mmCIF file with all atom_site columns, C-alpha atoms and ligand atoms in Angstrom:
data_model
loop_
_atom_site.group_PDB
_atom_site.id
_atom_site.type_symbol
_atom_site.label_atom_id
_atom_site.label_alt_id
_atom_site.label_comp_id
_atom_site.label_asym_id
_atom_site.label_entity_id
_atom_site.label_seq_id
_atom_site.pdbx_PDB_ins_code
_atom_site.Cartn_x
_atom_site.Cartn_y
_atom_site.Cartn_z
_atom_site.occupancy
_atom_site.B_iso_or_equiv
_atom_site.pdbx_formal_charge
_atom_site.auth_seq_id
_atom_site.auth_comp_id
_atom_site.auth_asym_id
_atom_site.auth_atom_id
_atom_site.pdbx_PDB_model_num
ATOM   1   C  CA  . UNK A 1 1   ? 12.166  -21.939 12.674 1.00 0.00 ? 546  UNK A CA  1
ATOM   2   C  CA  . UNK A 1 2   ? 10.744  -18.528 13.917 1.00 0.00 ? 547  UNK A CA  1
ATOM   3   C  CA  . UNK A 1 3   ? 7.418   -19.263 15.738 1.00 0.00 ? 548  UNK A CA  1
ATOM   4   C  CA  . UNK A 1 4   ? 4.490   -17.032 16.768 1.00 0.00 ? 549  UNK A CA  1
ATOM   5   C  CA  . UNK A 1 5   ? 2.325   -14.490 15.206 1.00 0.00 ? 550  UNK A CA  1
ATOM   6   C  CA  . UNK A 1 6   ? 3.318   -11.740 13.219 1.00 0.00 ? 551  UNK A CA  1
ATOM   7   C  CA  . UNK A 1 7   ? 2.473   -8.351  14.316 1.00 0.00 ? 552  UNK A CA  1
ATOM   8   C  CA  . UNK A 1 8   ? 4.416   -5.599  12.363 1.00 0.00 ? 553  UNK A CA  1
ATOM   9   C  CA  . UNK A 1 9   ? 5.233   -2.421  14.860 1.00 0.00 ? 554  UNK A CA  1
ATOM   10  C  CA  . UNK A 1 10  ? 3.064   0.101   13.903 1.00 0.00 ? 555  UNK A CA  1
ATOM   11  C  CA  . UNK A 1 11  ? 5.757   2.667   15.017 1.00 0.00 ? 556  UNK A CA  1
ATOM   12  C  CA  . UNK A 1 12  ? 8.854   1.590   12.954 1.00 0.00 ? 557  UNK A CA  1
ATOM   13  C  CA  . UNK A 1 13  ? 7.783   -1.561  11.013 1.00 0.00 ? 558  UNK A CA  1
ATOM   14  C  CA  . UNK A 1 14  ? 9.396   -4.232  11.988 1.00 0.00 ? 559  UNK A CA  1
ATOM   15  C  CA  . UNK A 1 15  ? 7.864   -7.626  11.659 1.00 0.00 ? 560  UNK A CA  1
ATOM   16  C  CA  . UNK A 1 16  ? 8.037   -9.255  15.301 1.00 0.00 ? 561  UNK A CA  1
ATOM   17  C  CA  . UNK A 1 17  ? 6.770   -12.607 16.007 1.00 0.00 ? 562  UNK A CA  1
ATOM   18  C  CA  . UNK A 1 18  ? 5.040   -12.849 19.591 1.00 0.00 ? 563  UNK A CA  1
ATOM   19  C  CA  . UNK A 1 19  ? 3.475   -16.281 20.815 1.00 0.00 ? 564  UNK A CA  1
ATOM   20  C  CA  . UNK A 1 20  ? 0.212   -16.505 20.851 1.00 0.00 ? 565  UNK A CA  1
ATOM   21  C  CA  . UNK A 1 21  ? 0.225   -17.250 24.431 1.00 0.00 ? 566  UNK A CA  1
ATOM   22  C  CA  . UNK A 1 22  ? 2.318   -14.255 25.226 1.00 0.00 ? 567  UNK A CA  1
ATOM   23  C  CA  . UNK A 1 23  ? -0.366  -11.880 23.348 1.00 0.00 ? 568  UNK A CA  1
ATOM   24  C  CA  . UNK A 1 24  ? -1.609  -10.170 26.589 1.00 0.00 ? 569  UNK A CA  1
ATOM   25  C  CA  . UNK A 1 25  ? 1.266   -9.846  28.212 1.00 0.00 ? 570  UNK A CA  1
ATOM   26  C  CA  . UNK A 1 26  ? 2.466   -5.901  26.650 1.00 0.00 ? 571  UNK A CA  1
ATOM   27  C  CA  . UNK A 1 27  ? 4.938   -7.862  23.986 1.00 0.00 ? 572  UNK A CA  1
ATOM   28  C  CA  . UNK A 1 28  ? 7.166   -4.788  22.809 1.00 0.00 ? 573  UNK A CA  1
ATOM   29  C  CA  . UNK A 1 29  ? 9.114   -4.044  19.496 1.00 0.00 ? 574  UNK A CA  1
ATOM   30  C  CA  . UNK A 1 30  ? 12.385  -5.696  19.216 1.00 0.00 ? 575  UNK A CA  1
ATOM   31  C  CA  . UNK A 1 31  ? 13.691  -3.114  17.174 1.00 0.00 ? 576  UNK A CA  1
ATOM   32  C  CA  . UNK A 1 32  ? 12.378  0.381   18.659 1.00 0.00 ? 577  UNK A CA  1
ATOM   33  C  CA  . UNK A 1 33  ? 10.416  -0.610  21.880 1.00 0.00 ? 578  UNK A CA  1
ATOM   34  C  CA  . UNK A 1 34  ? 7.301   0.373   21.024 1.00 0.00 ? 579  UNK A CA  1
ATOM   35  C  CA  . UNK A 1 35  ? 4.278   -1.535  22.518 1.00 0.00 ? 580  UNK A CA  1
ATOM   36  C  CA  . UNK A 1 36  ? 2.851   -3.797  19.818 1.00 0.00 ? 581  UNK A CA  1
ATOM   37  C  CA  . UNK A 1 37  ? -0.942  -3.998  20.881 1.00 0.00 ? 582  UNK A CA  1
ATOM   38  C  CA  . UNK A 1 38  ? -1.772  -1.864  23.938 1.00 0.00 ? 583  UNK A CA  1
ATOM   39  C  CA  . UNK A 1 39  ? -5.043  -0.526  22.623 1.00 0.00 ? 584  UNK A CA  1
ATOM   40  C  CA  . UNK A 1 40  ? -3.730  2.551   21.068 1.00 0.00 ? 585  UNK A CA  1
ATOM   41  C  CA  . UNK A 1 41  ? -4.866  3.653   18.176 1.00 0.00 ? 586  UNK A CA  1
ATOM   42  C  CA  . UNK A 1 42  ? -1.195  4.582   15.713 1.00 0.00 ? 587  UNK A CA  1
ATOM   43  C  CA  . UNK A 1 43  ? -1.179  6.882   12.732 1.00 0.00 ? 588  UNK A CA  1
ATOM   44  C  CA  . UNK A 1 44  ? 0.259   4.970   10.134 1.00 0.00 ? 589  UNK A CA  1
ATOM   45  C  CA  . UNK A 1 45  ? 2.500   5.483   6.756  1.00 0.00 ? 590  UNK A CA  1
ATOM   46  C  CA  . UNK A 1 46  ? 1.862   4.120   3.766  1.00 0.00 ? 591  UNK A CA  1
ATOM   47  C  CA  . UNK A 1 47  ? 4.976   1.693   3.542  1.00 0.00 ? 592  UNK A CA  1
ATOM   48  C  CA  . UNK A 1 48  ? 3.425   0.294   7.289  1.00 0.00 ? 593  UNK A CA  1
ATOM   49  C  CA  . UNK A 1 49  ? 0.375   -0.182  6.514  1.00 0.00 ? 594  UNK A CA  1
ATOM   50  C  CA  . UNK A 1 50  ? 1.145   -1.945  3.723  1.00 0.00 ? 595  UNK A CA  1
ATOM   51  C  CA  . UNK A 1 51  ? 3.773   -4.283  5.326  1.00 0.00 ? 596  UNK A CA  1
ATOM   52  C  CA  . UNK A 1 52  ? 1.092   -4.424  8.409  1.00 0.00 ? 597  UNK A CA  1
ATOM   53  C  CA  . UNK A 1 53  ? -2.639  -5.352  5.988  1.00 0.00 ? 598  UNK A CA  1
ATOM   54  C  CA  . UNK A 1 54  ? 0.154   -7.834  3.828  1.00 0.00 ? 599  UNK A CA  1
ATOM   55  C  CA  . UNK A 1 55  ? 1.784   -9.346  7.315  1.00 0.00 ? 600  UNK A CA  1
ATOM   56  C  CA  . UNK A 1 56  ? -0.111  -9.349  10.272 1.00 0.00 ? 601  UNK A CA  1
ATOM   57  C  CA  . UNK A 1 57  ? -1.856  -12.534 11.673 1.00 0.00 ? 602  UNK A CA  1
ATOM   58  C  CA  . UNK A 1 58  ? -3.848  -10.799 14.353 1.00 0.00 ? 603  UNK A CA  1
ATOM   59  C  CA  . UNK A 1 59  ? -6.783  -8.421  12.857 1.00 0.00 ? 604  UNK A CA  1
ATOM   60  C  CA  . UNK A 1 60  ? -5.843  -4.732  11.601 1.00 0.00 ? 605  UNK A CA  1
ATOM   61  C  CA  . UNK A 1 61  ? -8.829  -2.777  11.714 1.00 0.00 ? 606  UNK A CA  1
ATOM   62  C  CA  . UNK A 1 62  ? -7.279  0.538   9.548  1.00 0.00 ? 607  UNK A CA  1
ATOM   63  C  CA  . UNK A 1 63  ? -9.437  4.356   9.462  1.00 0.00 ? 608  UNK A CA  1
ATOM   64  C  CA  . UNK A 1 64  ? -9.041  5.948   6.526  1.00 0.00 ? 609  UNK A CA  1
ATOM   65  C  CA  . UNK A 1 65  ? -9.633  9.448   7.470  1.00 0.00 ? 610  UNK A CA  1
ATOM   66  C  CA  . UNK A 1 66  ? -8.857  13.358  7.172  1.00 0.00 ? 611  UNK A CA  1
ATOM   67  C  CA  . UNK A 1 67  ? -8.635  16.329  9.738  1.00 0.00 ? 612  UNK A CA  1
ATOM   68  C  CA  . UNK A 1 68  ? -11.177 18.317  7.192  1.00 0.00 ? 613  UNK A CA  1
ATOM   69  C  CA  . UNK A 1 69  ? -13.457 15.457  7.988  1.00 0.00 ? 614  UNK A CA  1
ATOM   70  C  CA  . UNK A 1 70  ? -15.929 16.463  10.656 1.00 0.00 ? 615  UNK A CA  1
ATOM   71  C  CA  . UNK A 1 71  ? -17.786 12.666  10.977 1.00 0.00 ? 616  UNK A CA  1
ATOM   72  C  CA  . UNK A 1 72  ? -14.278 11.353  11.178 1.00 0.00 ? 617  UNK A CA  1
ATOM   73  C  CA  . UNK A 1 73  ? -12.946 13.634  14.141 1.00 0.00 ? 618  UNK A CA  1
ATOM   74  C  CA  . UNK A 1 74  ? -15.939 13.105  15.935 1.00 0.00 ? 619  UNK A CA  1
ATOM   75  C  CA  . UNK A 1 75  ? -15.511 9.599   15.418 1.00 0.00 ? 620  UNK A CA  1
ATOM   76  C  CA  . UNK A 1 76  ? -12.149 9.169   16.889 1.00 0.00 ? 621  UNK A CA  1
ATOM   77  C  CA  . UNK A 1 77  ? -12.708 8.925   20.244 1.00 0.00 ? 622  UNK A CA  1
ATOM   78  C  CA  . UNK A 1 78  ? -14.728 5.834   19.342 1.00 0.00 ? 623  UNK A CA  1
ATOM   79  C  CA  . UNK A 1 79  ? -12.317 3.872   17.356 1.00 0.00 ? 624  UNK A CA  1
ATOM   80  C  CA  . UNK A 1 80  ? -10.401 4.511   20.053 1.00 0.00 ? 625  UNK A CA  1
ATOM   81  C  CA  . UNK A 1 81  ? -12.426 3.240   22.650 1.00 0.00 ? 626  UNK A CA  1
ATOM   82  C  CA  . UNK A 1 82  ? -13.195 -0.175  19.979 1.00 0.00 ? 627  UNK A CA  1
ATOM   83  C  CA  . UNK A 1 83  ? -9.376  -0.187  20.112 1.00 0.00 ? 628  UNK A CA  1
ATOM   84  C  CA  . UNK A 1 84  ? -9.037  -0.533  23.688 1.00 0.00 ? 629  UNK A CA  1
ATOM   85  C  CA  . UNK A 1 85  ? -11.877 -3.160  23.998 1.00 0.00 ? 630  UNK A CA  1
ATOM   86  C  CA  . UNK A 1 86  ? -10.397 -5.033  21.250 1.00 0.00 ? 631  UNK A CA  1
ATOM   87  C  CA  . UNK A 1 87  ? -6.692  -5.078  22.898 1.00 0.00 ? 632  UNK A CA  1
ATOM   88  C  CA  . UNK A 1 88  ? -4.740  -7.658  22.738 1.00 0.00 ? 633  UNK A CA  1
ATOM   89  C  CA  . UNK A 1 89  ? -6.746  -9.313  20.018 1.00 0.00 ? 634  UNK A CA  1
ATOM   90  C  CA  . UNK A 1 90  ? -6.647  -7.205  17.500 1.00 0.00 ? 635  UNK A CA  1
ATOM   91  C  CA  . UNK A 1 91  ? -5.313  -3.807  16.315 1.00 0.00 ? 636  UNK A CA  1
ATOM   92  C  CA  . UNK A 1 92  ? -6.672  -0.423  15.033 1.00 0.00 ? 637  UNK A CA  1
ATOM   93  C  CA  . UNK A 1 93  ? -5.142  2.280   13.212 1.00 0.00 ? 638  UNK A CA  1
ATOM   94  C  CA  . UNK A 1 94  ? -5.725  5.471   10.955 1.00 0.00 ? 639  UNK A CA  1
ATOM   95  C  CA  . UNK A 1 95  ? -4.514  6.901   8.015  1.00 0.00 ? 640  UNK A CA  1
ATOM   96  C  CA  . UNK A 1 96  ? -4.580  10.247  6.608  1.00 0.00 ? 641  UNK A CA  1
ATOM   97  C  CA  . UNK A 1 97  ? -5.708  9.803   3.478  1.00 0.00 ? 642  UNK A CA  1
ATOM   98  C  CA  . UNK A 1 98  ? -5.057  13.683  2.933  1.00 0.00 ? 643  UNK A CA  1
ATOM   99  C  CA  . UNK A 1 99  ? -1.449  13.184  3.352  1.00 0.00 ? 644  UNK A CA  1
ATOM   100 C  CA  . UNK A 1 100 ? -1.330  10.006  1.372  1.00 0.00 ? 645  UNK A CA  1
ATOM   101 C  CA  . UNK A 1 101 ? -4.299  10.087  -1.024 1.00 0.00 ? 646  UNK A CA  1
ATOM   102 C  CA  . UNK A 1 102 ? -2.442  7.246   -2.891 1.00 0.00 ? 647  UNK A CA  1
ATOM   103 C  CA  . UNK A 1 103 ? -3.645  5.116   -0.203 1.00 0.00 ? 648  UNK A CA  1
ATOM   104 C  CA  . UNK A 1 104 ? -7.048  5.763   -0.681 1.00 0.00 ? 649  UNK A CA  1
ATOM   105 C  CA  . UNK A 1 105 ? -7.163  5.459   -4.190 1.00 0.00 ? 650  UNK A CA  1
ATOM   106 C  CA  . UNK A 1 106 ? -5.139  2.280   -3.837 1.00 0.00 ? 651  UNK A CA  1
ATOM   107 C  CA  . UNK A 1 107 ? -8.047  0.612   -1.796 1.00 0.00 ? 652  UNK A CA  1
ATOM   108 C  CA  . UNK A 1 108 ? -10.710 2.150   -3.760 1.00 0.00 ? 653  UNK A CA  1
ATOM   109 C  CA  . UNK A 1 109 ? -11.725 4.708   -0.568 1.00 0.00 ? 654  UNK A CA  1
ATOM   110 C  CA  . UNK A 1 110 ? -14.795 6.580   -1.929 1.00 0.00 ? 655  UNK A CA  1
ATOM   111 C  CA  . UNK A 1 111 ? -16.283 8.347   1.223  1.00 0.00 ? 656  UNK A CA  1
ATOM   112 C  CA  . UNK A 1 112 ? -14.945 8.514   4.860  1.00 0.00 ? 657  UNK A CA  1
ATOM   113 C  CA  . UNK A 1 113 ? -14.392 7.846   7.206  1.00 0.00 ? 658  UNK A CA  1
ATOM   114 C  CA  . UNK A 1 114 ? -14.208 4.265   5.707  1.00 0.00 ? 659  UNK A CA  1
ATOM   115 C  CA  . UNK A 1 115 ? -13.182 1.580   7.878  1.00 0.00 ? 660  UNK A CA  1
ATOM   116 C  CA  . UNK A 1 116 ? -11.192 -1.722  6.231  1.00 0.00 ? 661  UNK A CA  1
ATOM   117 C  CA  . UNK A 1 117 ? -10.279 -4.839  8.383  1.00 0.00 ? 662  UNK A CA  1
ATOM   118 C  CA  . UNK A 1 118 ? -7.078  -6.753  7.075  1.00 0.00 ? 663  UNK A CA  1
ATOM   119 C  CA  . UNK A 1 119 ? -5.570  -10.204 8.257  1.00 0.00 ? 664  UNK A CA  1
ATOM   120 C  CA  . UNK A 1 120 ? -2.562  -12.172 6.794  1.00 0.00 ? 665  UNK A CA  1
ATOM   121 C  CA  . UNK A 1 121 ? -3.253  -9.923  3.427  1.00 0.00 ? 666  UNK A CA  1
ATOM   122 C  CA  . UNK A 1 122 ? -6.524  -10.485 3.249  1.00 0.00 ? 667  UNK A CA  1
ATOM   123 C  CA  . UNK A 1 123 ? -9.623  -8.069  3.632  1.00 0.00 ? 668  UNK A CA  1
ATOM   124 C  CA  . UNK A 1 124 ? -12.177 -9.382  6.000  1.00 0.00 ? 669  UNK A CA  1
ATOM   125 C  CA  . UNK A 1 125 ? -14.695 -6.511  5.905  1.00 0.00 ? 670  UNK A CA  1
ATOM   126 C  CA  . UNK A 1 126 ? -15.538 -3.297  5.307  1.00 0.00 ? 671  UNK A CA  1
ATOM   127 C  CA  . UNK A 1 127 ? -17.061 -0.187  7.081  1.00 0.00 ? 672  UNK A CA  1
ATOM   128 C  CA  . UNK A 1 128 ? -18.568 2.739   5.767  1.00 0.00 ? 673  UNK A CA  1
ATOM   129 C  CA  . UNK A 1 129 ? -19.704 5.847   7.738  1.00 0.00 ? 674  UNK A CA  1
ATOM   130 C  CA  . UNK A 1 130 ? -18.829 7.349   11.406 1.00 0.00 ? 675  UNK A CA  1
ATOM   131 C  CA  . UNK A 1 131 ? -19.735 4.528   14.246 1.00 0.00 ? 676  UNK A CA  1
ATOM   132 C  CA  . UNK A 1 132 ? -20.253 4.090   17.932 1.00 0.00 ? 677  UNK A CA  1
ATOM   133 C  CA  . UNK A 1 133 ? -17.373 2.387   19.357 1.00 0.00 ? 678  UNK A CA  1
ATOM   134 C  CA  . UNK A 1 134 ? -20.014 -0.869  20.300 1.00 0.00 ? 679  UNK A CA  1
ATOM   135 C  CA  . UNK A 1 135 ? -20.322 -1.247  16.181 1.00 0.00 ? 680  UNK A CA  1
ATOM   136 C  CA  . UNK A 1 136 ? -17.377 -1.386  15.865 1.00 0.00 ? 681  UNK A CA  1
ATOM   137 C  CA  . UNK A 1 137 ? -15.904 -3.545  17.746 1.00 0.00 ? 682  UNK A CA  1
ATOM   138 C  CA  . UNK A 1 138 ? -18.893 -5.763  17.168 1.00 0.00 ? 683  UNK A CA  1
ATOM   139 C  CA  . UNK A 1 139 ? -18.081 -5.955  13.429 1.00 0.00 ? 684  UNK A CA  1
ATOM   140 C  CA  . UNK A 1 140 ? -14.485 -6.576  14.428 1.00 0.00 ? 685  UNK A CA  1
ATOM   141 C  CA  . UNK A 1 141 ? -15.605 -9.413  16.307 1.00 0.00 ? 686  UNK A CA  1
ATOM   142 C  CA  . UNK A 1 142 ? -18.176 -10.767 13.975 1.00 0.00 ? 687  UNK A CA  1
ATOM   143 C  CA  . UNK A 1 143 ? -15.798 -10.446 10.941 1.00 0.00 ? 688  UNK A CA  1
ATOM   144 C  CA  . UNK A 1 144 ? -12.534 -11.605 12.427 1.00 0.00 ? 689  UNK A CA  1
ATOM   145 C  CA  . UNK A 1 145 ? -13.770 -14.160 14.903 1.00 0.00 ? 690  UNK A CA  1
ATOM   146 C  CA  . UNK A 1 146 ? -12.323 -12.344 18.024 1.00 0.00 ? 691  UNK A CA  1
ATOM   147 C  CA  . UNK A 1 147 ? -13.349 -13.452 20.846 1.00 0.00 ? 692  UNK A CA  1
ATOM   148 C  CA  . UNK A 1 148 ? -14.225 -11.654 23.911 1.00 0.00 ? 693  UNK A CA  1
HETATM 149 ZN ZN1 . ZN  B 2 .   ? 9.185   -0.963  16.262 1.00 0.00 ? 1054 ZN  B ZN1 1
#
């Protein structure tokens, strides 16, 4: 029996199973390499981010954004700083919900940025509204119970 938490690869979407123990130590894809949590914040796909907000059993905190969105670029560097505090423990990502506005219609996006935190297909919170990287990762760990 496979053991371990599933993390799908943000890169190609394969469902890997890591120990929980094993979490900090850079656990990598084993179908395309790719580092599964190193802090990084990965533009995802529609197909990935469902499999990922469906799958995962470590927090997915996901940004639905769009490059015409000035709030949202000026934003980024802050998720990405929350994503590197956050590292192992959890995982943030963005979507272009220009590119796929399916996605935002499918979870009801009506302003963004909008941030939405998933684990094992659930939806633990959500976000509205450009934030300092210290909110959120607070509201990462307050919703999620992460631990610092
Ligand atoms: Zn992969």
């Amino acid at each position: 029996m496979a053991e371990g938490l599933k993390l799908t690869c943000l890169e190609c979407g394969t469902v890997n199973r890591v120990p929980e123990a094993k979490l900090g130590a850079g656990p990598k894809c084993g179908t395309c390499g790719a580092r599964l949590n190193d802090g990084k914040v990965r533009a995802l796909d529609p197909a990935i981010l469902q499999k990922a907000t469906k799958t995962d059993d470590i927090p997915l905190l996901v940004d639905f954004w769009a490059p015409w969105c000035g709030p949202c670029r000026m934003m980024a560097p802050e998720f990405q700083k929350a994503a590197q505090a956050l590292a192992p423990k959890a995982r943030l990502a963005k979507i272009d919900t220009q590119d796929h506005p399916q996605v935002a219609q499918r979870h009801d996006i009506r302003g963004i940025p909008a941030l939405i935190l998933f684990q094992r297909g659930r939806t633990l919170g959500h976000l509205a509204g450009a934030r300092p990287a210290a909110e959120i990762e607070a509201f990462v760990r307050k919703s999620a119970g992460v631990s610092a």
